Amino acid sequence: MNPKVSIIIPFYNDPYIEQALQSALSQSMKAHEIIVVDDGSSSHVERITPYLPYIHYLGKANGGTASALNHGILHASGDYVAWLSSDDIFYHDKINNQALFMEQNRLLITYTNFNYINGLSQLTELNAAAVFPSQLEFLRCFLQGNPINGCTVMFKKEVFGAIGLFDEHLPYTHDFDLWFRAILNGYVPVMLNQSLTGYRRHDGMGTLKHYDQILIEASVTANRYSAALRSLISSMGG
């Protein structure tokens, strides 16, 4: 029996939403459900209309990506949750390969490699994620920055009961914060080294528009957990 995967797509005024939806609907293993959470959009909403028979469409007041993700997670009925940004795309075997990897290895949080694409959906860089030789090297990286692309992550839904949801007070580093909480609670994300997501770099992306604020917030987030993480790394012989 195939694992049940809920794909959650936070949406806010994004002209690329159709490509994200098409990629979610074209998976080699059909998603259990596709949940689009409209975070108070005022434009490009009409692009979703043709897909309404095939998705769950949830509206809410604007509250940021973390609140949209949490809203989707709370409504999800699948065993697994995959996060797809509305400007990115999942490749054909994304949920099949990752869910089976998790099932076979009894994992609760995984992430994958990814490719960069541009505004025209053209491939610009293959296998862009950092690959670490050991779990210790992976954990050490968190003292410097976030090595996980959030849109490559898949969760066993039950893990949120153990570590909590995304912190809605963090507009930019809610994912970084969640990885720290997962690691420190014994749920270290495991990498499947396959590029299963196309991560779009374009002029309108938040990572570019809010770059300085992201750096500040990331530094504060890392400092909050750095002592506990150093202690964990030391206990592992690092």
PDB file of N, CA, C and O in Angstrom, residues 20-59:
ATOM      1  N   ALA A  20       3.629  25.025  -9.895  1.00  0.00           N
ATOM      2  CA  ALA A  20       3.711  24.237  -8.669  1.00  0.00           C
ATOM      3  C   ALA A  20       2.578  23.223  -8.611  1.00  0.00           C
ATOM      4  O   ALA A  20       2.794  22.039  -8.317  1.00  0.00           O
ATOM      5  N   LEU A  21       1.370  23.680  -8.899  1.00  0.00           N
ATOM      6  CA  LEU A  21       0.208  22.786  -8.855  1.00  0.00           C
ATOM      7  C   LEU A  21       0.321  21.665  -9.885  1.00  0.00           C
ATOM      8  O   LEU A  21       0.018  20.506  -9.592  1.00  0.00           O
ATOM      9  N   GLN A  22       0.746  22.017 -11.089  1.00  0.00           N
ATOM     10  CA  GLN A  22       0.882  21.006 -12.130  1.00  0.00           C
ATOM     11  C   GLN A  22       1.891  19.939 -11.725  1.00  0.00           C
ATOM     12  O   GLN A  22       1.680  18.741 -11.946  1.00  0.00           O
ATOM     13  N   SER A  23       2.981  20.373 -11.093  1.00  0.00           N
ATOM     14  CA  SER A  23       4.003  19.409 -10.664  1.00  0.00           C
ATOM     15  C   SER A  23       3.470  18.500  -9.549  1.00  0.00           C
ATOM     16  O   SER A  23       3.796  17.313  -9.489  1.00  0.00           O
ATOM     17  N   ALA A  24       2.642  19.066  -8.668  1.00  0.00           N
ATOM     18  CA  ALA A  24       2.061  18.261  -7.588  1.00  0.00           C
ATOM     19  C   ALA A  24       1.063  17.245  -8.129  1.00  0.00           C
ATOM     20  O   ALA A  24       0.980  16.111  -7.638  1.00  0.00           O
ATOM     21  N   LEU A  25       0.318  17.642  -9.154  1.00  0.00           N
ATOM     22  CA  LEU A  25      -0.688  16.752  -9.738  1.00  0.00           C
ATOM     23  C   LEU A  25      -0.090  15.695 -10.659  1.00  0.00           C
ATOM     24  O   LEU A  25      -0.761  14.716 -11.001  1.00  0.00           O
ATOM     25  N   SER A  26       1.149  15.895 -11.071  1.00  0.00           N
ATOM     26  CA  SER A  26       1.779  15.002 -12.052  1.00  0.00           C
ATOM     27  C   SER A  26       2.738  14.003 -11.418  1.00  0.00           C
ATOM     28  O   SER A  26       3.600  13.441 -12.101  1.00  0.00           O
ATOM     29  N   GLN A  27       2.610  13.766 -10.132  1.00  0.00           N
ATOM     30  CA  GLN A  27       3.519  12.862  -9.442  1.00  0.00           C
ATOM     31  C   GLN A  27       3.320  11.409  -9.861  1.00  0.00           C
ATOM     32  O   GLN A  27       2.198  10.974 -10.126  1.00  0.00           O
ATOM     33  N   SER A  28       4.428  10.652  -9.887  1.00  0.00           N
ATOM     34  CA  SER A  28       4.342   9.235 -10.265  1.00  0.00           C
ATOM     35  C   SER A  28       3.560   8.434  -9.225  1.00  0.00           C
ATOM     36  O   SER A  28       2.907   7.448  -9.575  1.00  0.00           O
ATOM     37  N   MET A  29       3.633   8.847  -7.972  1.00  0.00           N
ATOM     38  CA  MET A  29       2.755   8.296  -6.948  1.00  0.00           C
ATOM     39  C   MET A  29       1.778   9.408  -6.567  1.00  0.00           C
ATOM     40  O   MET A  29       2.196  10.461  -6.087  1.00  0.00           O
ATOM     41  N   LYS A  30       0.520   9.183  -6.802  1.00  0.00           N
ATOM     42  CA  LYS A  30      -0.473  10.225  -6.582  1.00  0.00           C
ATOM     43  C   LYS A  30      -0.478  10.670  -5.123  1.00  0.00           C
ATOM     44  O   LYS A  30      -0.463   9.855  -4.204  1.00  0.00           O
ATOM     45  N   ALA A  31      -0.500  11.989  -4.921  1.00  0.00           N
ATOM     46  CA  ALA A  31      -0.584  12.520  -3.570  1.00  0.00           C
ATOM     47  C   ALA A  31      -1.922  12.153  -2.943  1.00  0.00           C
ATOM     48  O   ALA A  31      -2.952  12.087  -3.623  1.00  0.00           O
ATOM     49  N   HIS A  32      -1.906  11.930  -1.652  1.00  0.00           N
ATOM     50  CA  HIS A  32      -3.150  11.684  -0.914  1.00  0.00           C
ATOM     51  C   HIS A  32      -4.058  12.906  -1.012  1.00  0.00           C
ATOM     52  O   HIS A  32      -5.274  12.789  -1.171  1.00  0.00           O
ATOM     53  N   GLU A  33      -3.436  14.096  -0.941  1.00  0.00           N
ATOM     54  CA  GLU A  33      -4.177  15.352  -1.066  1.00  0.00           C
ATOM     55  C   GLU A  33      -3.183  16.473  -1.350  1.00  0.00           C
ATOM     56  O   GLU A  33      -2.003  16.372  -0.996  1.00  0.00           O
ATOM     57  N   ILE A  34      -3.669  17.509  -2.019  1.00  0.00           N
ATOM     58  CA  ILE A  34      -2.884  18.716  -2.258  1.00  0.00           C
ATOM     59  C   ILE A  34      -3.634  19.862  -1.598  1.00  0.00           C
ATOM     60  O   ILE A  34      -4.779  20.150  -1.947  1.00  0.00           O
ATOM     61  N   ILE A  35      -2.993  20.476  -0.614  1.00  0.00           N
ATOM     62  CA  ILE A  35      -3.625  21.547   0.159  1.00  0.00           C
ATOM     63  C   ILE A  35      -2.958  22.865  -0.189  1.00  0.00           C
ATOM     64  O   ILE A  35      -1.757  23.051   0.055  1.00  0.00           O
ATOM     65  N   VAL A  36      -3.719  23.774  -0.774  1.00  0.00           N
ATOM     66  CA  VAL A  36      -3.212  25.120  -1.050  1.00  0.00           C
ATOM     67  C   VAL A  36      -3.754  26.043   0.040  1.00  0.00           C
ATOM     68  O   VAL A  36      -4.962  26.132   0.248  1.00  0.00           O
ATOM     69  N   VAL A  37      -2.853  26.708   0.745  1.00  0.00           N
ATOM     70  CA  VAL A  37      -3.255  27.635   1.797  1.00  0.00           C
ATOM     71  C   VAL A  37      -3.016  29.054   1.291  1.00  0.00           C
ATOM     72  O   VAL A  37      -1.873  29.494   1.149  1.00  0.00           O
ATOM     73  N   ASP A  38      -4.099  29.737   0.987  1.00  0.00           N
ATOM     74  CA  ASP A  38      -4.039  31.112   0.491  1.00  0.00           C
ATOM     75  C   ASP A  38      -3.886  32.045   1.690  1.00  0.00           C
ATOM     76  O   ASP A  38      -4.812  32.229   2.475  1.00  0.00           O
ATOM     77  N   ASP A  39      -2.710  32.650   1.801  1.00  0.00           N
ATOM     78  CA  ASP A  39      -2.373  33.473   2.962  1.00  0.00           C
ATOM     79  C   ASP A  39      -2.794  34.931   2.749  1.00  0.00           C
ATOM     80  O   ASP A  39      -1.997  35.857   2.887  1.00  0.00           O
ATOM     81  N   GLY A  40      -4.073  35.120   2.379  1.00  0.00           N
ATOM     82  CA  GLY A  40      -4.594  36.471   2.207  1.00  0.00           C
ATOM     83  C   GLY A  40      -4.163  37.143   0.920  1.00  0.00           C
ATOM     84  O   GLY A  40      -3.918  38.357   0.887  1.00  0.00           O
ATOM     85  N   SER A  41      -4.092  36.384  -0.178  1.00  0.00           N
ATOM     86  CA  SER A  41      -3.622  36.927  -1.455  1.00  0.00           C
ATOM     87  C   SER A  41      -4.602  37.938  -2.048  1.00  0.00           C
ATOM     88  O   SER A  41      -5.815  37.840  -1.862  1.00  0.00           O
ATOM     89  N   SER A  42      -4.031  38.882  -2.795  1.00  0.00           N
ATOM     90  CA  SER A  42      -4.841  39.867  -3.513  1.00  0.00           C
ATOM     91  C   SER A  42      -4.600  39.818  -5.018  1.00  0.00           C
ATOM     92  O   SER A  42      -5.241  40.536  -5.781  1.00  0.00           O
ATOM     93  N   SER A  43      -3.676  38.954  -5.457  1.00  0.00           N
ATOM     94  CA  SER A  43      -3.411  38.827  -6.895  1.00  0.00           C
ATOM     95  C   SER A  43      -3.046  37.384  -7.241  1.00  0.00           C
ATOM     96  O   SER A  43      -2.589  36.623  -6.386  1.00  0.00           O
ATOM     97  N   HIS A  44      -3.277  37.046  -8.520  1.00  0.00           N
ATOM     98  CA  HIS A  44      -2.966  35.743  -9.102  1.00  0.00           C
ATOM     99  C   HIS A  44      -3.829  34.609  -8.553  1.00  0.00           C
ATOM    100  O   HIS A  44      -3.570  33.435  -8.853  1.00  0.00           O
ATOM    101  N   VAL A  45      -4.860  34.930  -7.773  1.00  0.00           N
ATOM    102  CA  VAL A  45      -5.729  33.894  -7.216  1.00  0.00           C
ATOM    103  C   VAL A  45      -6.477  33.163  -8.329  1.00  0.00           C
ATOM    104  O   VAL A  45      -6.734  31.951  -8.234  1.00  0.00           O
ATOM    105  N   GLU A  46      -6.793  33.889  -9.410  1.00  0.00           N
ATOM    106  CA  GLU A  46      -7.553  33.282 -10.508  1.00  0.00           C
ATOM    107  C   GLU A  46      -6.796  32.142 -11.177  1.00  0.00           C
ATOM    108  O   GLU A  46      -7.396  31.269 -11.817  1.00  0.00           O
ATOM    109  N   ARG A  47      -5.481  32.093 -11.012  1.00  0.00           N
ATOM    110  CA  ARG A  47      -4.683  31.030 -11.606  1.00  0.00           C
ATOM    111  C   ARG A  47      -4.977  29.673 -10.958  1.00  0.00           C
ATOM    112  O   ARG A  47      -4.697  28.618 -11.542  1.00  0.00           O
ATOM    113  N   ILE A  48      -5.526  29.712  -9.758  1.00  0.00           N
ATOM    114  CA  ILE A  48      -5.819  28.481  -9.031  1.00  0.00           C
ATOM    115  C   ILE A  48      -7.158  27.882  -9.457  1.00  0.00           C
ATOM    116  O   ILE A  48      -7.377  26.669  -9.340  1.00  0.00           O
ATOM    117  N   THR A  49      -8.042  28.713  -9.977  1.00  0.00           N
ATOM    118  CA  THR A  49      -9.429  28.292 -10.258  1.00  0.00           C
ATOM    119  C   THR A  49      -9.535  26.990 -11.048  1.00  0.00           C
ATOM    120  O   THR A  49     -10.319  26.097 -10.666  1.00  0.00           O
ATOM    121  N   PRO A  50      -8.773  26.783 -12.140  1.00  0.00           N
ATOM    122  CA  PRO A  50      -8.920  25.529 -12.898  1.00  0.00           C
ATOM    123  C   PRO A  50      -8.549  24.280 -12.088  1.00  0.00           C
ATOM    124  O   PRO A  50      -8.931  23.166 -12.454  1.00  0.00           O
ATOM    125  N   TYR A  51      -7.807  24.469 -11.009  1.00  0.00           N
ATOM    126  CA  TYR A  51      -7.324  23.326 -10.224  1.00  0.00           C
ATOM    127  C   TYR A  51      -8.211  23.000  -9.026  1.00  0.00           C
ATOM    128  O   TYR A  51      -7.971  22.008  -8.339  1.00  0.00           O
ATOM    129  N   LEU A  52      -9.222  23.824  -8.781  1.00  0.00           N
ATOM    130  CA  LEU A  52     -10.044  23.653  -7.585  1.00  0.00           C
ATOM    131  C   LEU A  52     -10.680  22.260  -7.449  1.00  0.00           C
ATOM    132  O   LEU A  52     -10.811  21.749  -6.332  1.00  0.00           O
ATOM    133  N   PRO A  53     -11.075  21.601  -8.562  1.00  0.00           N
ATOM    134  CA  PRO A  53     -11.646  20.246  -8.399  1.00  0.00           C
ATOM    135  C   PRO A  53     -10.647  19.210  -7.893  1.00  0.00           C
ATOM    136  O   PRO A  53     -11.048  18.132  -7.457  1.00  0.00           O
ATOM    137  N   TYR A  54      -9.357  19.530  -7.948  1.00  0.00           N
ATOM    138  CA  TYR A  54      -8.321  18.538  -7.652  1.00  0.00           C
ATOM    139  C   TYR A  54      -7.551  18.823  -6.364  1.00  0.00           C
ATOM    140  O   TYR A  54      -6.643  18.065  -6.006  1.00  0.00           O
ATOM    141  N   ILE A  55      -7.875  19.925  -5.692  1.00  0.00           N
ATOM    142  CA  ILE A  55      -7.112  20.338  -4.519  1.00  0.00           C
ATOM    143  C   ILE A  55      -8.062  20.695  -3.373  1.00  0.00           C
ATOM    144  O   ILE A  55      -9.268  20.850  -3.574  1.00  0.00           O
ATOM    145  N   HIS A  56      -7.481  20.818  -2.183  1.00  0.00           N
ATOM    146  CA  HIS A  56      -8.186  21.433  -1.058  1.00  0.00           C
ATOM    147  C   HIS A  56      -7.670  22.872  -0.969  1.00  0.00           C
ATOM    148  O   HIS A  56      -6.469  23.088  -0.780  1.00  0.00           O
ATOM    149  N   TYR A  57      -8.574  23.824  -1.083  1.00  0.00           N
ATOM    150  CA  TYR A  57      -8.186  25.235  -1.087  1.00  0.00           C
ATOM    151  C   TYR A  57      -8.641  25.868   0.222  1.00  0.00           C
ATOM    152  O   TYR A  57      -9.836  25.909   0.523  1.00  0.00           O
ATOM    153  N   LEU A  58      -7.680  26.322   1.023  1.00  0.00           N
ATOM    154  CA  LEU A  58      -7.974  26.919   2.320  1.00  0.00           C
ATOM    155  C   LEU A  58      -7.563  28.386   2.300  1.00  0.00           C
ATOM    156  O   LEU A  58      -6.429  28.708   1.938  1.00  0.00           O
ATOM    157  N   GLY A  59      -8.459  29.259   2.698  1.00  0.00           N
ATOM    158  CA  GLY A  59      -8.145  30.670   2.790  1.00  0.00           C
ATOM    159  C   GLY A  59      -7.942  31.096   4.231  1.00  0.00           C
ATOM    160  O   GLY A  59      -8.487  30.486   5.158  1.00  0.00           O
TER     161      GLY A  59
END
